[in-house]
CSV table of C-alpha atoms in Angstrom, one decimal:
chain,number,residue,atom,x,y,z
A,1,UNK,CA,65.1,103.9,98.6
A,2,UNK,CA,64.6,104.1,94.9
A,3,UNK,CA,67.7,104.2,92.7
A,4,UNK,CA,70.0,103.4,95.6
A,5,UNK,CA,72.0,100.2,95.1
A,6,UNK,CA,75.0,98.5,96.6
A,7,UNK,CA,77.2,95.4,96.1
A,8,UNK,CA,79.4,93.9,98.8
A,9,UNK,CA,81.9,91.1,98.7
A,10,UNK,CA,84.8,89.4,100.6
A,11,UNK,CA,88.3,89.2,99.2
A,12,UNK,CA,88.6,85.6,100.6
A,13,UNK,CA,85.9,84.5,98.1
A,14,UNK,CA,88.6,84.6,95.4
A,15,UNK,CA,92.0,83.1,94.7
A,16,UNK,CA,95.1,84.6,93.1
A,17,UNK,CA,94.1,83.5,89.7
A,18,UNK,CA,90.8,85.2,90.1
A,19,UNK,CA,92.4,88.5,91.0
A,20,UNK,CA,94.8,88.3,88.1
A,21,UNK,CA,91.8,87.9,85.8
A,22,UNK,CA,90.0,90.7,87.5
A,23,UNK,CA,93.1,93.0,87.1
A,24,UNK,CA,92.9,92.6,83.3
A,25,UNK,CA,89.3,94.0,83.3
A,26,UNK,CA,90.3,97.2,85.0
A,27,UNK,CA,91.1,100.4,83.2
A,28,UNK,CA,94.9,100.8,82.6
A,29,UNK,CA,95.4,103.9,84.7
A,30,UNK,CA,93.7,102.3,87.7
A,31,UNK,CA,95.5,99.1,87.1
A,32,UNK,CA,98.9,100.9,87.2
A,33,UNK,CA,98.0,102.5,90.6
A,34,UNK,CA,96.9,99.1,92.0
A,35,UNK,CA,100.1,97.4,91.0
A,36,UNK,CA,102.1,100.1,92.8
A,37,UNK,CA,100.4,99.3,96.1
A,38,UNK,CA,102.9,97.5,98.4
A,39,UNK,CA,100.5,95.2,100.4
A,40,UNK,CA,98.9,92.3,98.6
A,41,UNK,CA,95.6,92.5,100.6
A,42,UNK,CA,95.4,96.2,99.8
A,43,UNK,CA,95.8,95.3,96.1
A,44,UNK,CA,93.0,92.7,96.4
A,45,UNK,CA,90.6,95.1,98.2
A,46,UNK,CA,91.2,97.8,95.5
A,47,UNK,CA,90.8,95.3,92.7
A,48,UNK,CA,87.6,93.9,94.2
A,49,UNK,CA,86.2,97.4,94.7
A,50,UNK,CA,86.7,98.1,91.0
A,51,UNK,CA,85.1,94.7,90.0
A,52,UNK,CA,82.0,95.7,92.1
A,53,UNK,CA,81.9,98.9,90.2
A,54,UNK,CA,82.0,97.0,86.9
A,55,UNK,CA,79.3,94.7,88.0
A,56,UNK,CA,77.1,97.4,89.4
A,57,UNK,CA,77.2,99.7,86.4
A,58,UNK,CA,76.1,96.8,84.2
A,59,UNK,CA,73.5,95.3,86.6
A,60,UNK,CA,71.8,98.5,87.7
A,61,UNK,CA,72.3,100.9,84.8
A,62,UNK,CA,73.2,98.6,81.8
A,63,UNK,CA,76.4,100.5,81.3
A,64,UNK,CA,79.7,99.0,80.3
A,65,UNK,CA,82.6,100.0,82.5
A,66,UNK,CA,84.9,100.4,79.4
A,67,UNK,CA,82.5,103.0,77.9
A,68,UNK,CA,82.7,105.5,80.8
A,69,UNK,CA,85.3,108.1,81.6
A,70,UNK,CA,86.2,108.0,85.4
A,71,UNK,CA,88.2,110.9,86.8
A,72,UNK,CA,88.7,112.5,90.2
A,73,UNK,CA,88.0,115.8,91.9
A,74,UNK,CA,90.8,117.9,93.5
A,75,UNK,CA,90.4,115.9,96.7
A,76,UNK,CA,90.6,112.5,95.0
A,77,UNK,CA,86.9,111.6,94.8
A,78,UNK,CA,86.2,109.5,91.7
A,79,UNK,CA,83.2,110.3,89.5
A,80,UNK,CA,81.9,109.4,86.1
A,81,UNK,CA,82.2,112.2,83.5
A,82,UNK,CA,79.0,113.4,81.9
A,83,UNK,CA,76.7,110.8,83.3
A,84,UNK,CA,74.1,111.3,86.1
A,85,UNK,CA,75.3,108.2,87.8
A,86,UNK,CA,77.3,108.3,91.1
A,87,UNK,CA,79.2,105.7,92.9
A,88,UNK,CA,81.5,105.3,95.9
A,89,UNK,CA,83.7,102.5,97.1
A,90,UNK,CA,85.0,101.6,100.5
A,91,UNK,CA,86.9,98.6,102.0
A,92,UNK,CA,88.1,97.4,105.3
A,93,UNK,CA,90.1,94.2,106.0
A,94,UNK,CA,88.2,91.4,104.2
A,95,UNK,CA,85.2,93.4,102.8
A,96,UNK,CA,84.6,95.8,100.0
A,97,UNK,CA,81.4,97.7,99.2
A,98,UNK,CA,80.4,99.8,96.2
A,99,UNK,CA,77.2,102.0,96.3
A,100,UNK,CA,75.4,103.5,93.4
A,101,UNK,CA,72.8,106.3,93.0
A,102,UNK,CA,71.7,109.0,90.6
A,103,UNK,CA,72.9,111.7,93.0
A,104,UNK,CA,76.0,112.2,95.0
A,105,UNK,CA,76.6,109.4,97.5
A,106,UNK,CA,79.3,108.3,100.0
A,107,UNK,CA,79.9,105.1,101.8
A,108,UNK,CA,82.4,103.9,104.5
A,109,UNK,CA,83.0,100.5,106.0
A,110,UNK,CA,85.1,99.8,109.0
A,111,UNK,CA,85.9,96.7,111.0
A,112,UNK,CA,85.4,97.0,114.8
A,113,UNK,CA,88.9,96.7,116.3
A,114,UNK,CA,91.2,98.0,118.9
A,115,UNK,CA,93.1,101.1,117.9
A,116,UNK,CA,96.3,102.2,119.5
A,117,UNK,CA,95.5,105.9,118.8
A,118,UNK,CA,92.6,107.6,120.4
A,119,UNK,CA,90.1,107.8,117.5
A,120,UNK,CA,87.5,109.8,119.4
A,121,UNK,CA,89.9,112.7,119.9
A,122,UNK,CA,90.6,112.7,116.2
A,123,UNK,CA,87.0,112.7,114.9
A,124,UNK,CA,84.7,113.9,117.7
A,125,UNK,CA,83.8,117.2,119.1
A,126,UNK,CA,83.1,117.6,122.9
A,127,UNK,CA,79.4,116.9,122.5
A,128,UNK,CA,79.9,113.8,120.5
A,129,UNK,CA,82.4,112.5,123.1
A,130,UNK,CA,79.8,112.8,125.8
A,131,UNK,CA,77.3,110.9,123.7
A,132,UNK,CA,79.7,108.1,123.2
A,133,UNK,CA,79.8,107.6,127.0
A,134,UNK,CA,76.2,108.5,127.9
A,135,UNK,CA,74.5,106.4,125.1
A,136,UNK,CA,77.2,103.7,124.7
A,137,UNK,CA,77.5,104.4,121.0
A,138,UNK,CA,80.1,102.5,118.9
A,139,UNK,CA,82.9,104.8,117.9
A,140,UNK,CA,83.0,103.1,114.5
A,141,UNK,CA,79.4,104.1,113.8
A,142,UNK,CA,80.4,107.7,114.2
A,143,UNK,CA,83.6,107.3,112.2
A,144,UNK,CA,81.9,105.6,109.3
A,145,UNK,CA,79.1,108.1,109.2
A,146,UNK,CA,81.4,111.1,109.2
A,147,UNK,CA,83.6,109.6,106.6
A,148,UNK,CA,80.7,108.7,104.3
A,149,UNK,CA,79.5,112.3,104.6
A,150,UNK,CA,83.0,113.6,103.6
A,151,UNK,CA,83.2,111.2,100.7
A,152,UNK,CA,79.7,112.2,99.5
A,153,UNK,CA,80.7,115.9,99.6
A,154,UNK,CA,84.1,115.3,98.1
A,155,UNK,CA,86.0,116.8,101.0
A,156,UNK,CA,89.3,115.9,102.6
A,157,UNK,CA,89.7,113.4,105.5
A,158,UNK,CA,91.1,116.3,107.6
A,159,UNK,CA,87.6,117.8,107.5
A,160,UNK,CA,86.2,114.8,109.5
A,161,UNK,CA,86.1,116.6,112.9
A,162,UNK,CA,84.0,119.4,111.3
A,163,UNK,CA,81.2,117.1,110.4
A,164,UNK,CA,78.6,117.6,113.1
A,165,UNK,CA,76.3,114.8,114.2
A,166,UNK,CA,73.1,114.8,116.3
A,167,UNK,CA,71.8,112.0,118.5
A,168,UNK,CA,68.1,111.3,119.0
A,169,UNK,CA,67.2,108.2,121.0
A,170,UNK,CA,69.6,105.6,119.4
A,171,UNK,CA,69.7,107.2,116.0
A,172,UNK,CA,72.6,109.2,114.6
A,173,UNK,CA,72.2,111.8,111.9
A,174,UNK,CA,74.2,114.7,110.4
A,175,UNK,CA,73.3,118.2,111.4
A,176,UNK,CA,73.2,118.9,107.7
A,177,UNK,CA,69.4,118.5,107.0
A,178,UNK,CA,70.0,118.1,103.3
A,179,UNK,CA,71.6,114.8,103.8
A,180,UNK,CA,70.2,111.5,105.0
A,181,UNK,CA,72.7,109.1,106.7
A,182,UNK,CA,71.9,105.5,107.5
A,183,UNK,CA,73.7,102.2,108.3
A,184,UNK,CA,73.7,98.9,106.4
A,185,UNK,CA,73.7,96.3,109.2
A,186,UNK,CA,74.6,93.1,107.3
A,187,UNK,CA,78.0,92.0,108.6
A,188,UNK,CA,78.8,91.4,112.3
A,189,UNK,CA,81.6,93.4,113.8
A,190,UNK,CA,81.6,95.9,110.9
A,191,UNK,CA,80.0,99.3,110.6
A,192,UNK,CA,78.8,100.5,107.2
A,193,UNK,CA,77.4,104.0,106.8
A,194,UNK,CA,75.9,105.7,103.7
A,195,UNK,CA,75.2,109.4,103.1
A,196,UNK,CA,73.0,110.7,100.3
A,197,UNK,CA,71.2,113.9,99.7
A,198,UNK,CA,67.9,113.9,101.5
A,199,UNK,CA,66.0,115.9,99.0
A,200,UNK,CA,67.0,113.4,96.3
A,201,UNK,CA,65.3,110.6,98.3
A,202,UNK,CA,62.3,112.7,99.1
A,203,UNK,CA,61.6,113.3,95.5
A,204,UNK,CA,61.8,109.6,94.4
């Protein structure tokens, strides 16, 4: 997939001194938000996500992080102002991932784990619930794919149940034919889904 890139890392690869050094490299407004987070691991995940953004902009586009203006849409999706470069960051437990493209893109990572609440009732319609049972599909694959789609489109998390999926053999895709969704299967016990405009990929 031309012009699609990603970086992934683990917060346990770094010590507290590393994270303090990383924090100094982050834009002041983002740094202030990070320092207000109550949980240390949440701070670390957010810091590492921003460091992956810094590295990826330089590695794949030869752009300095300090030279770009990053803002958010009305639903909180970050984007780079006046540049045809798109990114998205996600983290779960120990891992962070940042994806890059020259078109809108979304990513979500989730660790497979027991949840007290019934996730399928929150994110699935009746057809998808049947597929979970009949095809023995991991609920976190559905969750990450739907959330990656929402993040790509810049929607709200409350829209997650309205994202419709279709199941063919063992593959899962969005009903939206303008979007290609796929999984990055590189970490055991984690689901990582990416959504990107299909016509963008077809033209490259």
